[in-house]
Short mmCIF file of C-alpha atoms in Angstrom, two decimals:
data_model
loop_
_atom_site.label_atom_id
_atom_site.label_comp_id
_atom_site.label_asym_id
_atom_site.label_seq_id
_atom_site.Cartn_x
_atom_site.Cartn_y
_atom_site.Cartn_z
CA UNK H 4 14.71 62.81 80.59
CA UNK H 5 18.39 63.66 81.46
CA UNK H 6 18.72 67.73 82.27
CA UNK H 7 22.46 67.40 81.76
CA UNK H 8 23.92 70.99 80.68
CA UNK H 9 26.12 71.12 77.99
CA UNK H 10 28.01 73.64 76.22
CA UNK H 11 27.51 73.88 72.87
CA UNK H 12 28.68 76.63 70.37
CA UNK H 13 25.98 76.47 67.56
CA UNK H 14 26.53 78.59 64.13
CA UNK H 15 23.12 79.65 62.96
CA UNK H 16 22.92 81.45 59.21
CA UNK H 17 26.79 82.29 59.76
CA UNK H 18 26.57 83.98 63.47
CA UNK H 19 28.24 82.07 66.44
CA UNK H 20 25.98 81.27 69.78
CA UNK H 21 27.57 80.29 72.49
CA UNK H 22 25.02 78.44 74.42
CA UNK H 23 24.09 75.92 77.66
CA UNK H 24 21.69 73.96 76.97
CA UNK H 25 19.90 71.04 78.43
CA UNK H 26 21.10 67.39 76.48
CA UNK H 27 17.60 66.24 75.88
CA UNK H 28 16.40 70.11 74.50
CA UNK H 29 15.11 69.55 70.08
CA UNK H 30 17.68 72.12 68.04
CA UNK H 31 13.88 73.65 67.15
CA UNK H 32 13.34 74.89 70.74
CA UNK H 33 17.23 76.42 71.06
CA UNK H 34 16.60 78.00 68.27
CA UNK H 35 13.12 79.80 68.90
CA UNK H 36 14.28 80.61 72.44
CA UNK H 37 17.70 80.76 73.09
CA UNK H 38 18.60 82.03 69.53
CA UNK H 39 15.90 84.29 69.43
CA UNK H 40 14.72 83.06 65.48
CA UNK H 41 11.06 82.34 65.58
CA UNK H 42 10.88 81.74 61.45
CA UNK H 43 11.05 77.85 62.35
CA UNK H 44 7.33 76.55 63.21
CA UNK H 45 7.04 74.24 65.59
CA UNK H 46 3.98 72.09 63.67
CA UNK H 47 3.22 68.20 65.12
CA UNK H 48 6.32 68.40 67.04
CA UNK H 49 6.57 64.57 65.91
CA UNK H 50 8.84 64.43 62.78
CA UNK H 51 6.02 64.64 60.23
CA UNK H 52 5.18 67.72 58.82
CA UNK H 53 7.68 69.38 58.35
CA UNK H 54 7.28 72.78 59.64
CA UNK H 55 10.34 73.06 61.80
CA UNK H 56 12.46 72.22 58.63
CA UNK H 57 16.34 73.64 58.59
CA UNK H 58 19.43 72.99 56.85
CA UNK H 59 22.16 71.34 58.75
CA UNK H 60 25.67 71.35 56.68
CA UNK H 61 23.13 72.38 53.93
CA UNK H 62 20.69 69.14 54.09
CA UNK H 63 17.57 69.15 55.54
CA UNK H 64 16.73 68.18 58.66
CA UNK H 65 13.75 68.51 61.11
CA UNK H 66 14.90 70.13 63.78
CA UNK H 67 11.66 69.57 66.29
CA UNK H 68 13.28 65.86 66.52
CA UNK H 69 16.87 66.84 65.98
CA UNK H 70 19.02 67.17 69.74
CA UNK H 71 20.29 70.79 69.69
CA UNK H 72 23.60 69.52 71.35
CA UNK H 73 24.13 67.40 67.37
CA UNK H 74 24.39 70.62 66.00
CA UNK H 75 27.98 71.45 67.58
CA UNK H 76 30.29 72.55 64.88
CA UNK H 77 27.56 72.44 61.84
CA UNK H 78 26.12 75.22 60.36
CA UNK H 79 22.37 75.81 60.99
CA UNK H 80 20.57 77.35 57.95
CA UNK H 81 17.14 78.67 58.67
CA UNK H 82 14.64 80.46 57.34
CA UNK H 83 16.23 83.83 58.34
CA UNK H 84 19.53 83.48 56.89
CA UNK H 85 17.91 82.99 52.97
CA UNK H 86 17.44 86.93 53.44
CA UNK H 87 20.94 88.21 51.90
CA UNK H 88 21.14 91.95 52.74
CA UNK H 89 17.51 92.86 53.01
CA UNK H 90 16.68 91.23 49.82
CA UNK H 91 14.49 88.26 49.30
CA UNK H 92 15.71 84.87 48.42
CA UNK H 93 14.12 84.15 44.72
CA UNK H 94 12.29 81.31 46.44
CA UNK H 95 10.61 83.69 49.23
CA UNK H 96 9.92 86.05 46.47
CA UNK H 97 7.94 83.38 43.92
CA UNK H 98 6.46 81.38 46.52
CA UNK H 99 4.41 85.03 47.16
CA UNK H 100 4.25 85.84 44.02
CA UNK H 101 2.63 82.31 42.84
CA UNK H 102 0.30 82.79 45.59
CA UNK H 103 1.81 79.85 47.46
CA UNK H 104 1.16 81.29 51.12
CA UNK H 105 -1.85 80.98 52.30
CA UNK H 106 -2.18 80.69 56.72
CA UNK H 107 2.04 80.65 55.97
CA UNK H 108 2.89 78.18 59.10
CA UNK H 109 4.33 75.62 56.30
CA UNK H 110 5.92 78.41 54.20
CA UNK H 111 9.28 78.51 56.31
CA UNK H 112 9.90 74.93 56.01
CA UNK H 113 8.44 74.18 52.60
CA UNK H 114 11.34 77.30 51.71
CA UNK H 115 14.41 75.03 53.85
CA UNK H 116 13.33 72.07 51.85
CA UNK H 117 12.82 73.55 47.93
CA UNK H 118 16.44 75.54 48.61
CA UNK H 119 18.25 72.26 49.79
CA UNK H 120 16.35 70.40 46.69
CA UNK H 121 17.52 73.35 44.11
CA UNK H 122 21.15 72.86 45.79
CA UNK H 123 21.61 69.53 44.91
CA UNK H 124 19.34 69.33 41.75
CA UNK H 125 19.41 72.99 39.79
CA UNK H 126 17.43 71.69 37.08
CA UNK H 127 14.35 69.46 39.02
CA UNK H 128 11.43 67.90 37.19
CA UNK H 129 7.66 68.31 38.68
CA UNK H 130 7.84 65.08 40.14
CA UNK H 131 11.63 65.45 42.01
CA UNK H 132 10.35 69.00 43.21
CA UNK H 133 7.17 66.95 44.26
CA UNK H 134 9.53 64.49 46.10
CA UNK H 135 11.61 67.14 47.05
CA UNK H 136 9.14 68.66 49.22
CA UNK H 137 7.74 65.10 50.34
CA UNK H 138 8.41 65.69 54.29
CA UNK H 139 6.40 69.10 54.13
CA UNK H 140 2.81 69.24 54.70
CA UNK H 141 0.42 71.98 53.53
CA UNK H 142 -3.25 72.26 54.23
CA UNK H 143 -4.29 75.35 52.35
CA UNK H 144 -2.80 75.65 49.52
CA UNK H 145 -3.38 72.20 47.39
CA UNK H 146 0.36 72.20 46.75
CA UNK H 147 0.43 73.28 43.31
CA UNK H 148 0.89 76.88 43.59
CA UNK H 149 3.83 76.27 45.89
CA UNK H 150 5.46 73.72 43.16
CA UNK H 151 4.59 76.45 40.81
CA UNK H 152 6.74 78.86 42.77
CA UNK H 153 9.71 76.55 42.88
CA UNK H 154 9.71 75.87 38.95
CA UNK H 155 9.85 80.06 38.73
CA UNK H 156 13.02 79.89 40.52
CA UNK H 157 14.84 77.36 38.85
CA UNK E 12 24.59 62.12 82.35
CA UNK E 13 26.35 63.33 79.98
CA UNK E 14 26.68 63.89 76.24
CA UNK E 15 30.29 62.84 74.26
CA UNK E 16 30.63 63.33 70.67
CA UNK E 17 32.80 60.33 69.23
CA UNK E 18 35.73 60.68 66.95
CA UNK E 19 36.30 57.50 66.79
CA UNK E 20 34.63 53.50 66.91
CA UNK E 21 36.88 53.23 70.20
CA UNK E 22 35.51 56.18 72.14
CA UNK E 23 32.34 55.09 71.21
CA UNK E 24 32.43 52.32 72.78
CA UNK E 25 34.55 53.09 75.55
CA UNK E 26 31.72 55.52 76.51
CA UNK E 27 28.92 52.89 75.84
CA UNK E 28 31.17 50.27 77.85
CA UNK E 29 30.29 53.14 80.61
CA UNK E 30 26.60 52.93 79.79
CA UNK E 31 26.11 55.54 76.88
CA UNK E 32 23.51 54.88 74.71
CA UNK E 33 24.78 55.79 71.22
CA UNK E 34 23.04 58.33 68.63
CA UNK E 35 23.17 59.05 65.05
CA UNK E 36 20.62 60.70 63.40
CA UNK E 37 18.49 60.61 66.61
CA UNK E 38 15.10 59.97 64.14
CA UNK E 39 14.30 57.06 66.54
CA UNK E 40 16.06 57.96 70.01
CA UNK E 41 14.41 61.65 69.77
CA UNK E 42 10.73 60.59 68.71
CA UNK E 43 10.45 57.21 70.67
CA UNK E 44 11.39 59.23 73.86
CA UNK E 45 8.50 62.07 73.05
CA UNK E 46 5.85 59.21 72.64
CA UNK E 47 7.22 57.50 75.60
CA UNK E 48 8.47 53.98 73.98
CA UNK E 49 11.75 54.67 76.44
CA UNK E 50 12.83 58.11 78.05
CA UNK E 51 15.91 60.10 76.34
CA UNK E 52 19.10 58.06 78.16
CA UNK E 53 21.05 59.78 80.73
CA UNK E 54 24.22 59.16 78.77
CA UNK E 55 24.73 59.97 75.25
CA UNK E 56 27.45 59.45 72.89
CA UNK E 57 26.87 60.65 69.52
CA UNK E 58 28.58 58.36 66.39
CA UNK E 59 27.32 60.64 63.74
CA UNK E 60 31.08 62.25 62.61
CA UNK E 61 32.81 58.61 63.35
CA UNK E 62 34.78 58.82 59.46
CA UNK E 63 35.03 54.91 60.03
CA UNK E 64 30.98 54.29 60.33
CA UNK E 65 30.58 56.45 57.34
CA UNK E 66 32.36 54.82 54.47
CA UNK E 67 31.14 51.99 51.80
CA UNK E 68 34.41 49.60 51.03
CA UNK E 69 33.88 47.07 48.61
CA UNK E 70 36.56 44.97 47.84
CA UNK E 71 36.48 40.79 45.69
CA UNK E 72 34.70 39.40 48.91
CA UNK E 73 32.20 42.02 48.22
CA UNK E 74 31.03 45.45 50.45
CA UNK E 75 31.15 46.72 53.73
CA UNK E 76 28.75 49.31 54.36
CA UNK E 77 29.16 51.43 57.23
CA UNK E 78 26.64 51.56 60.14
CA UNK E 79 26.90 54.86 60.15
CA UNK E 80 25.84 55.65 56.03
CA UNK E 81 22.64 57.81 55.51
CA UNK E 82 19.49 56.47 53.82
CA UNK E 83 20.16 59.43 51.20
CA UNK E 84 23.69 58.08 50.42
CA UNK E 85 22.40 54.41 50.11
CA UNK E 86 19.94 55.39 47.55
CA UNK E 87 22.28 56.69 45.02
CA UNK E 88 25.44 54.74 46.01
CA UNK E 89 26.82 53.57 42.96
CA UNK E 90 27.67 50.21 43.99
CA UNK E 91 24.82 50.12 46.44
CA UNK E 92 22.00 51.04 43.15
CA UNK E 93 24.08 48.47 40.25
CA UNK E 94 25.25 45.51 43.24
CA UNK E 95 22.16 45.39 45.64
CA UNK E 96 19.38 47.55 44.18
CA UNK E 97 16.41 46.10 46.90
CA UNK E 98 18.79 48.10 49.51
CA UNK E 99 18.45 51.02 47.48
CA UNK E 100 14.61 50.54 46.79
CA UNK E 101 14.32 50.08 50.58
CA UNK E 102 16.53 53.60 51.61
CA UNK E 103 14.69 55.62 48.79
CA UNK E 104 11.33 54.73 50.82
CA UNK E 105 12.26 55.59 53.99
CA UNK E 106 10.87 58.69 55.59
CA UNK E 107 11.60 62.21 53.67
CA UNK E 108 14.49 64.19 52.23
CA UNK E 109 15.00 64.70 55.41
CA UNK E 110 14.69 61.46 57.73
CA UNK E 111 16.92 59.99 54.72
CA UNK E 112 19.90 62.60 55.93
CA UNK E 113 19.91 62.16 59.45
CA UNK E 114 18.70 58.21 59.56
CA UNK E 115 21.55 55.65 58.93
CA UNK E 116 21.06 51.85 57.99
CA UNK E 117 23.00 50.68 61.84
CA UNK E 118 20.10 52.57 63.60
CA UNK E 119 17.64 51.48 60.91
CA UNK E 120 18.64 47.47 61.69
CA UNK E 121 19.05 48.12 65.84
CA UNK E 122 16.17 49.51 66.46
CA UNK E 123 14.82 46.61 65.60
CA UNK E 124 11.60 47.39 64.06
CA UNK E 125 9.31 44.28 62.50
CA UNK E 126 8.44 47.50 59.77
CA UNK E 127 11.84 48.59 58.99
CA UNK E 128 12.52 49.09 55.55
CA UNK E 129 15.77 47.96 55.09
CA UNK E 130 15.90 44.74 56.84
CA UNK E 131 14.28 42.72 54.35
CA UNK E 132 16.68 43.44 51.57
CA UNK E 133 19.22 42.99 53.90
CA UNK E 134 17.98 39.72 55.10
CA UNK E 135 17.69 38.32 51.62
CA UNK E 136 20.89 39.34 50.78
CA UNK E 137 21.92 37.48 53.60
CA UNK E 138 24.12 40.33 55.44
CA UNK E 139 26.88 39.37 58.00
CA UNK E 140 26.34 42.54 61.03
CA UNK E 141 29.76 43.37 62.76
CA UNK E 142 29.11 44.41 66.47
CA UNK E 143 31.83 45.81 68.55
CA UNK E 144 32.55 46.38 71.92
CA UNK E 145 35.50 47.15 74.70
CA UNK E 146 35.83 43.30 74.89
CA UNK E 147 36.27 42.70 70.91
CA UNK E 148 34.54 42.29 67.93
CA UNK E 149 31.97 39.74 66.53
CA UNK E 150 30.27 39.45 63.55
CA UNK E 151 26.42 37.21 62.83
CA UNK E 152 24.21 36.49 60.43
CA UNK E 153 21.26 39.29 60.00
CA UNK E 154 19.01 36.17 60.42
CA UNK E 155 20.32 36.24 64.03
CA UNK E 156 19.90 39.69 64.99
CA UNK E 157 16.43 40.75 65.40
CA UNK E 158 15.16 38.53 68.69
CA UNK E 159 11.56 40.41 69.09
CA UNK E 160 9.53 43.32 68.26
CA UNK E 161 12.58 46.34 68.82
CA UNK E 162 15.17 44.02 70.93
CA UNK E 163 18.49 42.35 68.82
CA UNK E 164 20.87 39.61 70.01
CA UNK E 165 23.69 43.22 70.60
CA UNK E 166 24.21 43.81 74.14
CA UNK E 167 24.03 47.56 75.36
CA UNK E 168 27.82 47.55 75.35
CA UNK E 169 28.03 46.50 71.53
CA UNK E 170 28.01 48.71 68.96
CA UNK E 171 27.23 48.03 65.00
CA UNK E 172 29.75 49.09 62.89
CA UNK E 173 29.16 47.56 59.87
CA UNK E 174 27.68 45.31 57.32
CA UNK E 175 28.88 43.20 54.99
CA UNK E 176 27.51 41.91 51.84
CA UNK E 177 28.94 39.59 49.58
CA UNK E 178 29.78 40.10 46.33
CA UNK E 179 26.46 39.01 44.18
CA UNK E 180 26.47 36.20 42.36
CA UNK E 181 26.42 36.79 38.28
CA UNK E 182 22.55 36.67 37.02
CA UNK E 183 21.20 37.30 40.71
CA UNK E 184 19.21 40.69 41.54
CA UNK E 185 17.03 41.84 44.47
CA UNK E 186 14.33 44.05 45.07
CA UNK E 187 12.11 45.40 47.71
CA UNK E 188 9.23 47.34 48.03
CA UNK E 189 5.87 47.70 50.11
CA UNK E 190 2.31 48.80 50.54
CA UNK E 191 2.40 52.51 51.81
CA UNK E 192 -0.98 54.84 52.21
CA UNK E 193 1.03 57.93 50.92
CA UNK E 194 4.56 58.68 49.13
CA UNK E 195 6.50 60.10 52.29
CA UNK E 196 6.67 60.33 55.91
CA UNK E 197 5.48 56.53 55.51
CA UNK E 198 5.71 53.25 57.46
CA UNK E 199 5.38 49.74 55.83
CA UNK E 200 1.95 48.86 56.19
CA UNK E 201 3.59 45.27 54.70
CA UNK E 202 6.68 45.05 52.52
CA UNK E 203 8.50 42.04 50.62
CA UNK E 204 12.31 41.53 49.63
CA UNK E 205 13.60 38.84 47.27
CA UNK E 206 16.78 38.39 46.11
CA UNK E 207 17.16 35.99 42.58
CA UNK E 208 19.56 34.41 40.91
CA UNK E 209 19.09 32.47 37.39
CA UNK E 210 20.65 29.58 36.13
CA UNK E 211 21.91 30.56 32.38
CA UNK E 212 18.64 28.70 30.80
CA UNK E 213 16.52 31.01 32.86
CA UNK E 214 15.58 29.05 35.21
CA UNK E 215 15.40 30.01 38.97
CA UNK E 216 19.27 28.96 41.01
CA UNK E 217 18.23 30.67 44.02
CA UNK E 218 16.05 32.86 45.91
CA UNK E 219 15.66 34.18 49.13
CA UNK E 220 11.97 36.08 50.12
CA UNK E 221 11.94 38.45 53.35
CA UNK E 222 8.47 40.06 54.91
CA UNK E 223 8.27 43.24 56.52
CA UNK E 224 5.93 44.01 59.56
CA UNK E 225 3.90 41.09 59.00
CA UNK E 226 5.96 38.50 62.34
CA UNK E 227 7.49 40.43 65.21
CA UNK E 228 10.38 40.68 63.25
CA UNK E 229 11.50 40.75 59.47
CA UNK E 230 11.12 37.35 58.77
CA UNK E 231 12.46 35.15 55.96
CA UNK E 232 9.57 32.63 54.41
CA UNK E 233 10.65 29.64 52.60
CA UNK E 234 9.31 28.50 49.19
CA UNK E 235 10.93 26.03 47.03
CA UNK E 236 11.09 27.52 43.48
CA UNK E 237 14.95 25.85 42.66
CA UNK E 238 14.58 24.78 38.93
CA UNK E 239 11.72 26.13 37.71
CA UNK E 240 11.02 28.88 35.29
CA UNK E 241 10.59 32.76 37.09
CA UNK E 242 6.84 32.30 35.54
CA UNK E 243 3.36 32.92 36.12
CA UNK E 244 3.09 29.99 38.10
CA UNK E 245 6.18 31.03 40.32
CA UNK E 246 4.28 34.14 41.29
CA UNK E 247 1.21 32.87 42.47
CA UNK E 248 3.47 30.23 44.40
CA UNK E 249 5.51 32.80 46.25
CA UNK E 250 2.50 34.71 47.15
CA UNK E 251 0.82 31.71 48.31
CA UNK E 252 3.98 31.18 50.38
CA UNK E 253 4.01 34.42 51.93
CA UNK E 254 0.36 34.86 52.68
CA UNK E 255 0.57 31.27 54.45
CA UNK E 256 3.53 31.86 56.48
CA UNK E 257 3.38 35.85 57.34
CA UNK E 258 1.76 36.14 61.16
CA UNK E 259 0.46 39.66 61.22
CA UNK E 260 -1.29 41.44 63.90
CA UNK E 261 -4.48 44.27 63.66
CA UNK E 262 -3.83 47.51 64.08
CA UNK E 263 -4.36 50.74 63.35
CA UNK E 264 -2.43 51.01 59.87
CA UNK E 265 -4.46 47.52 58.53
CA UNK E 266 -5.95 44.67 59.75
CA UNK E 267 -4.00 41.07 59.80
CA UNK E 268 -6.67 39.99 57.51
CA UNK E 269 -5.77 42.66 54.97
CA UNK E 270 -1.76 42.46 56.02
CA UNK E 271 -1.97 38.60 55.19
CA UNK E 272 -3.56 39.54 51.45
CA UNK E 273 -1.52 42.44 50.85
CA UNK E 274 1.67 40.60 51.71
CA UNK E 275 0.85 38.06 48.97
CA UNK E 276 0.69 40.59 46.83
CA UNK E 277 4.13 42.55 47.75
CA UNK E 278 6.27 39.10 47.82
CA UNK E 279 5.31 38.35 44.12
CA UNK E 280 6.24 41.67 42.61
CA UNK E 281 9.19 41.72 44.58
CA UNK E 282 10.26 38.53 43.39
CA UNK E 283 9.04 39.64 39.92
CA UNK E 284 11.01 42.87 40.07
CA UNK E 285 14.42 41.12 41.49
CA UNK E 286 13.85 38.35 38.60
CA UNK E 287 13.43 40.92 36.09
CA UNK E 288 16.57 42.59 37.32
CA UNK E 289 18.41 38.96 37.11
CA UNK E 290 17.32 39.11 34.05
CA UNK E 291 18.95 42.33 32.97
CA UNK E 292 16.12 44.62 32.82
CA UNK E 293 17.06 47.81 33.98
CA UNK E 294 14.00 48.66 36.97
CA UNK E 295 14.85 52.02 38.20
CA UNK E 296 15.04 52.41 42.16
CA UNK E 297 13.16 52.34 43.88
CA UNK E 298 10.45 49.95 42.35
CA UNK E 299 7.82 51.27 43.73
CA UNK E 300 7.83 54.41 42.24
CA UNK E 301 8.71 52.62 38.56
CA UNK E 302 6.40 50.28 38.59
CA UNK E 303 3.88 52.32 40.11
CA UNK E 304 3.39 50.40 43.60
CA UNK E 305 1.84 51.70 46.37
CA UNK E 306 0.74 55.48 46.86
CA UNK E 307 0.59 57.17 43.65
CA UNK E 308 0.84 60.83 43.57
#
């Protein structure tokens, strides 16, 4: 892999980080280390389960298989920046509520992809929040209790 | 090494004339180098905010889709769902939400793939693929493009810019759709394209039939069904057809024994679904959630 260091200027939940990077580094990585926002998981690693989900530009993306160096000029959503002045996002706040944490690796991403969903589709039927959350894996909680926590917040 | 995002087709492939490999969504680039199919390139040029690679023009010769258009814009393009719904079935299957954002129908088609999902439709549609490089532009059949398992006729230097489609033909439809072991984050385990067009008794004008990951590359099969009624009988012909003429391999996702049944079985509802849709029967995309194909939830 090429180590070529580039300058990038990445904009991550509305703050500016000016940043070298390595061409080859995943957006995931920048943003755990450099960045300093551990709320993205880093899951298979392998652009399947979802864990690392953000927003980029407001659609979701999985960032573990995402180059950091794309990101240039588009604003990076993640799981930090649904907090709005100390106060829970309604989808943090149901998904605990419904009891749809459980171990809580998926949470972060499961919460990038059922705000993106809710963005583009207020109003989403079982099955499109089923769909909606189709690139996210969960293995504790069955699923249903996190679907349940996205139909509160509609 | 270095790493150039384009503005424009021309400083794409001024940097690629330089030995850039070019990057979209990355979906394929970034994962094939972590499993070690080929190491991340030294030199990068990234196409993703080319405005050119990123529009749909249709005009009376019919549409130009950029190589650059998403999976998730495909899916719900108007023209793309009403004009060529099997493209549409074929996007709406591909990956997640999120693959669907970041993975465009150029990288889908370059990488070359035998499992891609959006070759077959395109193949039965029979696409035209504009490549571009310093030297000039040139333009080939689909048919032409794939050469082997993840290698195309497009030198390094060329880029795909777009892909035309002509305007469909009136009573003609397509379809697509494919045997999956779950509703996301899937790969073909087979898939089957048809595109049909009726002659005003009902009986069938034309057809094309495309096979996915069952031949090192998409592959079109031949079966003669000109004349005859979109029937019963026309089924169990085309999945005769494609059973006889698919050459699959064994491998983790199936067997070829299994691959050769299945894709018997994906080739007739496809054709079923794009006659239906000749018809005038409205078969929401993608098929295989309507009709209830593949993975159910």
């Amino acid at each position: 892999m090429s180590d070529s260091v580039v300058a990038v200027n990445l904009r991550v939940n509305g703050t500016e980080y000016p940043l070298a990077i390595a061409m080859s580094r995943n957006l995931l990585g920048v943003l755990r280390n450099e960045v300093g926002l551990t709320g993205t998981k880093e899951g298979c690693d392998d652009c399947e389960c979802g864990a690392c989900m953000v927003l980029l530009d407001g659609q979701p993306v999985n960032s573990c298989s995402y180059l950091a160096v794309q990101a240039q000029g588009r604003q990076v959503t993640t799981v930090e920046g649904l907090v709005v002045d100390d106060k829970l996002h309604d989808l943090q706040r149901n998904i605990l509520e419904a009891g749809g944490v459980q171990c809580g690796f998926c949470t972060p991403g499961m919460l990038m992809s059922a705000c993106a969903l809710l963005e583009r589709n207020p109003t989403p039927t079982r099955e499109e929040i089923q769909l909606g959350i189709s690139g996210n894996l969960c293995r504790c909680t069955g699923y249903a209790r996190i679907i349940d926590a996205i139909e509160r917040s509609i | 090494m270095s790493f150039l995002i384009a503005r424009s087709i021309d400083d794409a492939v001024a940097a690629m004339a330089q030995g850039a490999r070019p990057v979209a969504g990355g979906s394929d680039l970034v994962v094939g180098a972590r499993h070690g199919v080929d190491s991340l390139p030294d030199d990068l040029v990234a196409i993703d905010r080319i405005r050119e690679l990123a529009q749909i023009e249709v005009n009376t010769d019919g549409c130009a889709i950029g190589a650059g258009v998403t999976h998730a814009r495909l899916m719900v393009d108007e023209t793309i769902v009403r004009r060529y719904p099997g493209l549409a079935d074929a996007a709406a299957l591909v990956g997640s939400p999120a693959t669907r954002n970041v993975g465009t129908v150029g990288g889908n088609i370059m990488n070359g793939s035998p499992a891609m999902d959006t070759g077959a439709p395109l193949l039965v549609l029979e696409a035209t693929v504009e490549l571009r490089s310093e030297v000039g532009t040139r333009t080939l059949p689909i048919a032409g493009l794939w050469t082997g398992p993840r290698h195309t006729a497009a030198s390094a230097t060329e880029l795909c810019t777009s892909i035309f489609l002509s305007t469909p033909r009136d009573r003609s439809s397509s379809a697509y759709v494919r045997l999956e072991y779950r509703r996301a984050m899937e790969i073909a385990v087979v898939g089957a394209a048809a595109s049909v067009q009726l002659n005003d008794d009902g009986t069938i004008a034309a057809t094309k039939i495309a096979l996915t990951a069952v031949a090192p590359t998409v592959v079109a099969i031949s079966v003669d069904l000109i004349g005859r009624p979109a029937d019963e009988q026309a089924l169990a012909m085309v999945a005769a057809a494609a059973s006889d003429q698919a050459t699959p391999i064994s491998d983790l996702r199936a067997s070829d024994h299994y691959r050769r049944h299945t894709i018997g079985v994906m080739a007739k509802r496809a054709f079923d679904a794009a006659a239906r849709r000749a018809q005038g029967e409205h078969i929401a995309v993608p098929v295989n959630r309507t009709l209830g194909i593949g993975a159910s939830s």
